[in-house]
């Protein structure tokens, strides 16, 4: 009734079409709907015979003809629309349907897209557009091809993962085999299989990158196509999918850009010529002959704590064993390294040449660098989304590639170990490996300490050192703990090298070499060692300055942020404590103290700021004030006193030589934590300084129970034995200290002095032994004044006057004042002596 009333008032075609649309949406009875359809169709036909200027009559005829499956009437109506109204949105819409009927799928798709752009509702067009896309055969052909390629790619990834896990597990099982020689008998086949697997994995990475781009494009297209079936707002959803996929596609493309990696062919380090260091070159060649391969072509000294080899040159030259062999010697590892252990390490490195491990590997190295650059490009964008396929691929493939290459690396190390042990024996191998592990930990300590010093002084470092001085007790505690942990942990599949304990175990099962042991230290092979050391230390200092500058910039950025926060949250003590901590790192002690004072005012019942203030005072070397601040904090917060508190207090009292108070503080620290190595050592040193030598020996012995491999505990106990004139015990402990850490120059010097003091006409061999230890102490490039003094005295004792004269001449430029005059007199006396034996000089007697 309502519709009829409206039509009586305005019986136009548009009103009739609106009525039909309303009835269709309301699910009106078919008979009623057909009545209005017939009226609309008759009116539309009548209007087509007049000069109407709107497309409504032909739209109505096209609609009803399409619904009635009257193809002739439908096509006539569409043709009229094309002629009369070519740019109307309905023309595009119905032309698209006509193209569908003609199976012209691509043209239909274009017509529907144009209609949508001109305003045809999405719900009217979605079904037809989907039909046009679905019927395009080439899309499905490419879709199936893409699907098959992606499935094959994923299958290849799975096979690589399984193969890598199998091979890696096999290497771990070999390490646990009792008869290792039997297990390695077919190592040529195993090594070839690993080499092939590494090459396949390397090439597969490059193949994967374009496929990754394809998947990054195909997946959002597939999802967008699926969303076309959503009845409402599907275009918005499709647009959102495509927008979000742009980041994923860009990430995938960045993987291709980063794969073009050029390896740096420049050989790093300071070149050591044969004319410059003939003894070193002679030893290197001797080891090559012992192993059975050609010697290295270059020796390079680097500012690091490692010994390694590489082979430079073209791929063809390397496979023909014509490449340039380079030996890298890290200055950090040479301190305290015996020649015998050094020979075994060299034999291990020559084993890599012998097994041709260095002939290839460039492809794997390029892939590893490419993946690192790929990861860096992702992190630089600072927007890692869970839907970025490239990110997940990189994580997964890095694990596969690492598992394969790490397993291959472990096999190479086992075979190189076998070469070393066959030449020089398992004992030399273990000595060398233990030395490298310890020196690496200590080298890292000195690097970190160097950076901290630069930050605190705000002054660039001019040189780096000393790498063979002894770390602080708290650092020694950590070093000894880490050393035990590193040495004793089992091999894992994520390791590039077998673990130390596994290497010690399986090398004892291998064929043992019988090469003659060589006495002395590696630095003794060098001429002008101090000059070389100074050159390398300057390079290390530059690296430290760069690291410190970066850390300093970050700290100051954080301080600036905290400054802004303190203006907003003026009563938050945590802000001031954190800023004080950063000020302490930057060496701004007064600003740090001021911030801790503010934090105390903000939170007077919080203990952390009180202790922080004491830490700053200790760092600024105001030990008296630091001790008082600690005592005040402990009195105010008695329940907060911890091991660290008492240990810090003991260090403060020790520095101001209040040994009784220091002993009490360290005793309290031990009560808090009886297994703290550093606390027993610290109290032992305080007892030694107080003259309580027997009690000091007990504390050092307790420290040795905790860490039996500690060279420092043996050395400190030896010093206490010397004070008690128990020289046999002292000598045993000094020898133990040297055996645990051959770089302990102080132990060599003290043992030289002890032996020299015991030497006489009845025991002339002791003086010769003293010379040996004095020479080893002098082999270290630092502490030259003390080392040369002892060396000159021992040479005089054995009447080697030319060597004594040479040592004194090297010593003289390092001396000043009366000491220089005394040594000048000694030099004159030695130069005047004949080849006949003479009494000891006054300097020797005082030593």
Short mmCIF file of C-alpha atoms in Angstrom, two decimals, residues 24-402:
data_model
loop_
_atom_site.label_atom_id
_atom_site.label_comp_id
_atom_site.label_asym_id
_atom_site.label_seq_id
_atom_site.Cartn_x
_atom_site.Cartn_y
_atom_site.Cartn_z
CA UNK A 24 13.85 -7.86 -3.47
CA UNK A 25 15.62 -6.92 -0.24
CA UNK A 26 12.47 -7.63 1.76
CA UNK A 27 11.99 -11.10 0.24
CA UNK A 28 8.51 -10.20 -1.05
CA UNK A 29 6.32 -12.91 -2.64
CA UNK A 30 7.32 -13.72 -6.19
CA UNK A 31 3.90 -12.86 -7.63
CA UNK A 32 3.96 -9.41 -6.06
CA UNK A 33 7.55 -8.77 -7.14
CA UNK A 34 6.79 -9.91 -10.71
CA UNK A 35 3.97 -7.40 -11.00
CA UNK A 36 6.23 -4.46 -10.28
CA UNK A 37 9.00 -5.91 -12.46
CA UNK A 38 6.63 -6.10 -15.44
CA UNK A 39 5.47 -2.54 -14.91
CA UNK A 40 9.08 -1.32 -14.70
CA UNK A 41 10.14 -3.28 -17.79
CA UNK A 42 7.18 -1.96 -19.87
CA UNK A 43 7.87 1.60 -18.79
CA UNK A 44 11.60 1.19 -19.56
CA UNK A 45 10.85 -0.08 -23.08
CA UNK A 46 8.50 2.80 -23.64
CA UNK A 47 11.08 5.36 -22.53
CA UNK A 48 13.77 3.87 -24.83
CA UNK A 49 11.55 4.92 -27.74
CA UNK A 50 11.67 8.53 -26.58
CA UNK A 51 14.59 10.92 -26.34
CA UNK A 52 15.46 10.31 -22.66
CA UNK A 53 18.86 11.64 -21.49
CA UNK A 54 19.53 9.22 -18.64
CA UNK A 55 20.58 5.55 -18.82
CA UNK A 56 17.93 4.26 -16.40
CA UNK A 57 15.66 2.58 -19.04
CA UNK A 58 18.51 0.56 -20.53
CA UNK A 59 19.85 -0.27 -17.05
CA UNK A 60 16.41 -1.64 -16.13
CA UNK A 61 16.14 -3.67 -19.35
CA UNK A 62 19.68 -5.06 -18.87
CA UNK A 63 18.94 -6.01 -15.26
CA UNK A 64 15.63 -7.72 -15.92
CA UNK A 65 16.85 -9.42 -19.10
CA UNK A 66 19.86 -10.79 -17.24
CA UNK A 67 17.64 -12.12 -14.46
CA UNK A 68 15.19 -13.60 -16.99
CA UNK A 69 18.11 -15.10 -18.98
CA UNK A 70 16.95 -13.23 -22.10
CA UNK A 71 20.37 -13.01 -23.70
CA UNK A 72 19.23 -11.12 -26.84
CA UNK A 73 17.47 -8.38 -24.91
CA UNK A 74 20.41 -8.18 -22.46
CA UNK A 75 23.01 -7.70 -25.20
CA UNK A 76 20.84 -5.13 -27.04
CA UNK A 77 20.54 -3.15 -23.81
CA UNK A 78 24.30 -3.34 -23.14
CA UNK A 79 25.02 -2.28 -26.73
CA UNK A 80 22.73 0.72 -26.36
CA UNK A 81 24.43 1.68 -23.08
CA UNK A 82 27.84 1.52 -24.77
CA UNK A 83 26.64 3.77 -27.60
CA UNK A 84 24.69 6.29 -25.59
CA UNK A 85 26.41 6.30 -22.18
CA UNK A 86 29.96 4.91 -22.63
CA UNK A 87 31.34 6.43 -19.42
CA UNK A 88 28.54 5.46 -17.08
CA UNK A 89 29.41 3.11 -14.25
CA UNK A 90 26.51 0.79 -15.08
CA UNK A 91 27.80 0.46 -18.64
CA UNK A 92 31.10 -0.94 -17.34
CA UNK A 93 29.26 -3.20 -14.95
CA UNK A 94 26.95 -4.80 -17.54
CA UNK A 95 29.70 -4.90 -20.17
CA UNK A 96 31.76 -6.89 -17.70
CA UNK A 97 28.92 -9.40 -17.38
CA UNK A 98 28.63 -9.58 -21.17
CA UNK A 99 32.39 -10.28 -21.38
CA UNK A 100 31.94 -13.06 -18.85
CA UNK A 101 29.29 -14.61 -21.09
CA UNK A 102 31.77 -14.39 -23.97
CA UNK A 103 34.49 -15.99 -21.71
CA UNK A 104 36.66 -12.92 -22.16
CA UNK A 105 37.86 -13.14 -18.58
CA UNK A 106 40.60 -10.50 -18.65
CA UNK A 107 38.32 -7.89 -20.31
CA UNK A 108 35.59 -8.68 -17.77
CA UNK A 109 38.03 -8.16 -14.90
CA UNK A 110 39.05 -4.75 -16.30
CA UNK A 111 35.38 -3.69 -16.77
CA UNK A 112 34.48 -4.63 -13.19
CA UNK A 113 37.51 -2.85 -11.77
CA UNK A 114 36.54 0.30 -13.70
CA UNK A 115 32.95 0.01 -12.48
CA UNK A 116 34.17 -0.29 -8.90
CA UNK A 117 36.36 2.76 -9.30
CA UNK A 118 33.33 4.74 -10.58
CA UNK A 119 31.19 3.82 -7.58
CA UNK A 120 29.39 0.53 -8.14
CA UNK A 121 28.85 -0.94 -4.63
CA UNK A 122 31.31 -3.65 -3.66
CA UNK A 123 28.61 -6.13 -2.70
CA UNK A 124 27.20 -5.90 -6.23
CA UNK A 125 30.49 -6.46 -7.98
CA UNK A 126 32.46 -8.89 -5.78
CA UNK A 127 30.80 -12.09 -7.10
CA UNK A 128 31.33 -11.18 -10.76
CA UNK A 129 34.93 -9.98 -10.23
CA UNK A 130 35.84 -13.18 -8.43
CA UNK A 131 34.34 -15.20 -11.30
CA UNK A 132 36.41 -13.23 -13.83
CA UNK A 133 39.61 -13.83 -11.89
CA UNK A 134 38.86 -17.47 -11.18
CA UNK A 135 38.33 -18.29 -14.83
CA UNK A 136 41.69 -16.93 -15.98
CA UNK A 137 43.63 -20.13 -16.67
CA UNK A 138 47.12 -18.58 -16.67
CA UNK A 139 46.71 -17.43 -13.11
CA UNK A 140 46.05 -20.95 -11.94
CA UNK A 141 48.85 -22.34 -14.07
CA UNK A 142 51.32 -19.97 -12.47
CA UNK A 143 49.76 -20.54 -9.05
CA UNK A 144 50.26 -24.30 -9.30
CA UNK A 145 53.80 -23.87 -10.62
CA UNK A 146 54.58 -21.51 -7.74
CA UNK A 147 53.08 -23.96 -5.27
CA UNK A 148 55.15 -26.86 -6.58
CA UNK A 149 58.35 -24.80 -6.55
CA UNK A 150 57.71 -23.60 -2.99
CA UNK A 151 56.94 -27.16 -1.82
CA UNK A 152 60.16 -28.40 -3.43
CA UNK A 153 62.06 -25.55 -1.77
CA UNK A 154 60.58 -26.34 1.64
CA UNK A 155 61.39 -30.03 1.12
CA UNK A 156 64.99 -29.08 0.38
CA UNK A 157 65.14 -27.05 3.59
CA UNK A 158 63.80 -30.01 5.55
CA UNK A 159 66.35 -32.36 3.97
CA UNK A 160 69.19 -29.95 4.76
CA UNK A 161 68.00 -29.75 8.37
CA UNK A 162 67.86 -33.53 8.73
CA UNK A 163 71.24 -34.03 7.03
CA UNK A 164 72.88 -31.33 9.16
CA UNK A 165 71.47 -32.78 12.37
CA UNK A 166 72.57 -36.29 11.41
CA UNK A 167 76.12 -35.26 10.51
CA UNK A 168 76.48 -33.00 13.53
CA UNK A 169 75.25 -35.71 15.89
CA UNK A 170 77.67 -38.15 14.30
CA UNK A 171 80.64 -35.90 15.12
CA UNK A 172 79.49 -35.64 18.74
CA UNK A 173 79.19 -39.44 18.90
CA UNK A 174 82.71 -39.84 17.48
CA UNK A 175 84.06 -37.75 20.39
CA UNK A 176 82.59 -40.29 22.83
CA UNK A 177 84.07 -43.29 21.04
CA UNK A 178 86.69 -45.20 22.99
CA UNK A 179 88.68 -46.20 19.90
CA UNK A 180 88.91 -42.78 18.29
CA UNK A 181 91.59 -43.79 15.80
CA UNK A 182 89.30 -46.54 14.52
CA UNK A 183 86.37 -44.13 14.31
CA UNK A 184 88.42 -41.66 12.26
CA UNK A 185 89.79 -44.28 9.90
CA UNK A 186 87.29 -43.31 7.19
CA UNK A 187 87.58 -39.59 7.82
CA UNK A 188 88.35 -38.85 4.14
CA UNK A 189 84.86 -39.97 3.13
CA UNK A 190 83.26 -38.19 6.08
CA UNK A 191 85.16 -34.99 5.34
CA UNK A 192 84.19 -35.13 1.64
CA UNK A 193 80.55 -35.64 2.58
CA UNK A 194 80.67 -32.66 4.92
CA UNK A 195 82.38 -30.49 2.30
CA UNK A 196 79.68 -31.37 -0.25
CA UNK A 197 76.94 -30.67 2.28
CA UNK A 198 78.41 -27.26 3.13
CA UNK A 199 78.63 -26.35 -0.56
CA UNK A 200 75.02 -27.44 -1.16
CA UNK A 201 73.83 -25.43 1.86
CA UNK A 202 75.76 -22.37 0.64
CA UNK A 203 74.31 -22.52 -2.87
CA UNK A 204 70.84 -23.27 -1.47
CA UNK A 205 70.91 -19.99 0.44
CA UNK A 206 71.39 -18.02 -2.77
CA UNK A 207 68.63 -20.04 -4.46
CA UNK A 208 66.32 -19.35 -1.52
CA UNK A 209 66.55 -15.56 -1.72
CA UNK A 210 64.53 -15.05 -4.96
CA UNK A 211 62.10 -17.75 -3.84
CA UNK A 212 61.70 -15.81 -0.61
CA UNK A 213 60.64 -12.76 -2.60
CA UNK A 214 58.18 -14.89 -4.59
CA UNK A 215 56.65 -16.31 -1.40
CA UNK A 216 56.50 -12.83 0.15
CA UNK A 217 54.47 -11.69 -2.87
CA UNK A 218 52.40 -14.86 -3.41
CA UNK A 219 51.21 -15.23 0.19
CA UNK A 220 49.50 -11.82 0.48
CA UNK A 221 48.04 -12.27 -3.02
CA UNK A 222 46.57 -15.60 -1.95
CA UNK A 223 45.22 -14.13 1.26
CA UNK A 224 43.82 -11.11 -0.59
CA UNK A 225 42.09 -13.37 -3.09
CA UNK A 226 40.59 -15.40 -0.26
CA UNK A 227 39.26 -12.21 1.31
CA UNK A 228 37.24 -11.49 -1.83
CA UNK A 229 34.78 -14.08 -0.50
CA UNK A 230 34.11 -11.95 2.56
CA UNK A 231 30.76 -10.28 1.82
CA UNK A 232 31.37 -6.88 3.41
CA UNK A 233 34.38 -4.56 3.58
CA UNK A 234 36.49 -7.16 1.76
CA UNK A 235 38.24 -4.52 -0.32
CA UNK A 236 39.42 -2.75 2.80
CA UNK A 237 40.73 -6.03 4.16
CA UNK A 238 42.50 -6.79 0.89
CA UNK A 239 44.06 -3.34 0.86
CA UNK A 240 45.23 -3.81 4.45
CA UNK A 241 46.85 -7.16 3.57
CA UNK A 242 48.69 -5.63 0.65
CA UNK A 243 49.89 -2.64 2.69
CA UNK A 244 51.19 -4.86 5.47
CA UNK A 245 52.89 -7.15 2.97
CA UNK A 246 54.99 -4.31 1.55
CA UNK A 247 57.33 -4.44 4.55
CA UNK A 248 57.71 -8.21 4.18
CA UNK A 249 58.50 -7.88 0.47
CA UNK A 250 61.03 -5.13 1.17
CA UNK A 251 62.69 -7.28 3.82
CA UNK A 252 62.91 -10.21 1.41
CA UNK A 253 64.43 -7.98 -1.29
CA UNK A 254 67.06 -6.71 1.17
CA UNK A 255 68.31 -10.30 1.45
CA UNK A 256 69.17 -10.24 -2.26
CA UNK A 257 70.96 -6.91 -1.95
CA UNK A 258 73.08 -8.12 0.95
CA UNK A 259 74.16 -11.34 -0.77
CA UNK A 260 76.62 -9.51 -3.01
CA UNK A 261 79.47 -9.87 -0.53
CA UNK A 262 83.07 -9.17 -1.40
CA UNK A 263 85.60 -10.77 0.92
CA UNK A 264 88.35 -8.52 2.19
CA UNK A 265 91.53 -9.85 0.63
CA UNK A 266 93.75 -7.51 2.65
CA UNK A 267 95.91 -9.42 5.14
CA UNK A 268 95.70 -7.80 8.56
CA UNK A 269 98.40 -7.50 11.20
CA UNK A 270 102.04 -6.49 11.38
CA UNK A 271 104.22 -8.43 8.94
CA UNK A 272 107.19 -10.26 10.49
CA UNK A 273 110.01 -10.79 8.02
CA UNK A 274 112.57 -13.59 8.12
CA UNK A 275 115.41 -11.10 8.45
CA UNK A 276 113.68 -9.40 11.39
CA UNK A 277 112.91 -12.55 13.44
CA UNK A 278 115.08 -15.43 12.16
CA UNK A 279 114.63 -17.66 15.24
CA UNK A 280 110.85 -17.50 15.01
CA UNK A 281 110.90 -18.33 11.31
CA UNK A 282 113.32 -21.20 11.89
CA UNK A 283 110.96 -22.74 14.47
CA UNK A 284 107.92 -22.28 12.23
CA UNK A 285 109.70 -24.07 9.38
CA UNK A 286 110.88 -26.82 11.71
CA UNK A 287 107.30 -27.55 12.81
CA UNK A 288 106.14 -27.64 9.19
CA UNK A 289 108.79 -30.24 8.44
CA UNK A 290 107.78 -32.26 11.49
CA UNK A 291 104.13 -32.25 10.36
CA UNK A 292 104.97 -32.96 6.73
CA UNK A 293 103.69 -29.91 4.88
CA UNK A 294 105.14 -26.74 3.40
CA UNK A 295 105.70 -23.81 5.80
CA UNK A 296 103.72 -20.58 5.89
CA UNK A 297 104.64 -17.76 3.54
CA UNK A 298 103.84 -14.92 5.94
CA UNK A 299 103.72 -14.38 9.69
CA UNK A 300 101.46 -11.62 10.98
CA UNK A 301 101.30 -10.27 14.53
CA UNK A 302 97.84 -9.08 15.52
CA UNK A 303 96.42 -7.36 18.56
CA UNK A 304 94.30 -10.25 19.74
CA UNK A 305 94.46 -13.42 21.81
CA UNK A 306 94.47 -16.11 19.17
CA UNK A 307 96.66 -18.16 16.84
CA UNK A 308 95.17 -18.93 13.43
CA UNK A 309 96.01 -19.57 9.77
CA UNK A 310 94.49 -18.64 6.43
CA UNK A 311 95.22 -19.29 2.78
CA UNK A 312 95.05 -16.38 0.34
CA UNK A 313 94.87 -16.42 -3.44
CA UNK A 314 92.54 -17.51 -6.20
CA UNK A 315 90.32 -20.55 -5.82
CA UNK A 316 92.38 -22.45 -8.41
CA UNK A 317 95.65 -21.67 -6.62
CA UNK A 318 94.23 -22.79 -3.29
CA UNK A 319 92.96 -26.09 -4.69
CA UNK A 320 96.36 -26.67 -6.29
CA UNK A 321 98.02 -25.87 -2.92
CA UNK A 322 99.66 -22.81 -4.45
CA UNK A 323 97.97 -20.21 -2.23
CA UNK A 324 99.74 -17.85 0.15
CA UNK A 325 99.80 -19.40 3.62
CA UNK A 326 99.51 -16.89 6.46
CA UNK A 327 100.08 -17.48 10.18
CA UNK A 328 98.46 -15.03 12.61
CA UNK A 329 99.99 -14.69 16.07
CA UNK A 330 97.97 -12.80 18.67
CA UNK A 331 100.14 -10.77 21.02
CA UNK A 332 97.81 -11.58 23.91
CA UNK A 333 98.39 -15.33 23.71
CA UNK A 334 102.19 -15.14 23.34
CA UNK A 335 102.79 -13.94 26.89
CA UNK A 336 103.86 -16.92 28.96
CA UNK A 337 103.48 -19.42 26.12
CA UNK A 338 106.20 -22.06 26.21
CA UNK A 339 107.99 -22.99 22.99
CA UNK A 340 106.97 -26.64 23.40
CA UNK A 341 103.26 -25.77 23.68
CA UNK A 342 103.67 -23.25 20.86
CA UNK A 343 105.07 -25.97 18.59
CA UNK A 344 102.03 -28.14 19.28
CA UNK A 345 99.67 -25.26 18.52
CA UNK A 346 101.57 -24.60 15.28
CA UNK A 347 101.29 -28.29 14.39
CA UNK A 348 97.53 -28.06 14.90
CA UNK A 349 97.33 -25.06 12.56
CA UNK A 350 99.53 -26.82 10.01
CA UNK A 351 97.09 -29.72 10.29
CA UNK A 352 94.46 -27.49 8.71
CA UNK A 353 96.80 -26.91 5.77
CA UNK A 354 97.65 -30.61 5.59
CA UNK A 355 93.96 -31.59 5.54
CA UNK A 356 93.24 -28.81 2.99
CA UNK A 357 90.68 -27.17 5.29
CA UNK A 358 91.81 -23.75 4.07
CA UNK A 359 91.61 -24.59 0.34
CA UNK A 360 87.87 -23.91 0.10
CA UNK A 361 85.43 -22.35 2.49
CA UNK A 362 85.13 -19.01 0.68
CA UNK A 363 81.54 -19.75 -0.37
CA UNK A 364 80.50 -20.69 3.15
CA UNK A 365 82.21 -17.57 4.50
CA UNK A 366 80.39 -15.40 1.96
CA UNK A 367 77.06 -16.92 2.96
CA UNK A 368 77.79 -16.38 6.65
CA UNK A 369 78.69 -12.72 6.04
CA UNK A 370 75.65 -12.30 3.79
CA UNK A 371 73.35 -13.63 6.52
CA UNK A 372 74.93 -11.32 9.07
CA UNK A 373 74.38 -8.35 6.74
CA UNK A 374 70.83 -9.51 6.08
CA UNK A 375 70.18 -9.61 9.83
CA UNK A 376 71.76 -6.18 10.22
CA UNK A 377 69.56 -4.71 7.49
CA UNK A 378 66.47 -6.09 9.26
CA UNK A 379 67.48 -4.72 12.67
CA UNK A 380 68.39 -1.35 11.18
CA UNK A 381 64.78 -0.92 10.10
CA UNK A 382 63.78 -1.40 13.75
CA UNK A 383 60.43 -2.88 12.72
CA UNK A 384 60.48 -6.65 12.86
CA UNK A 385 56.95 -7.95 12.40
CA UNK A 386 55.82 -11.48 13.04
CA UNK A 387 54.37 -11.73 9.53
CA UNK A 388 57.72 -10.92 7.84
CA UNK A 389 58.51 -14.23 6.15
CA UNK A 390 62.12 -13.23 5.42
CA UNK A 391 62.81 -12.75 9.13
CA UNK A 392 61.58 -16.25 10.01
CA UNK A 393 63.46 -17.75 7.07
CA UNK A 394 66.71 -16.13 8.20
CA UNK A 395 66.31 -17.42 11.75
CA UNK A 396 65.57 -20.94 10.54
CA UNK A 397 68.22 -21.08 7.82
CA UNK A 398 70.91 -19.67 10.09
CA UNK A 399 70.27 -22.57 12.45
CA UNK A 400 70.49 -25.09 9.60
CA UNK A 401 73.63 -23.52 8.15
CA UNK A 402 75.28 -23.17 11.55
#
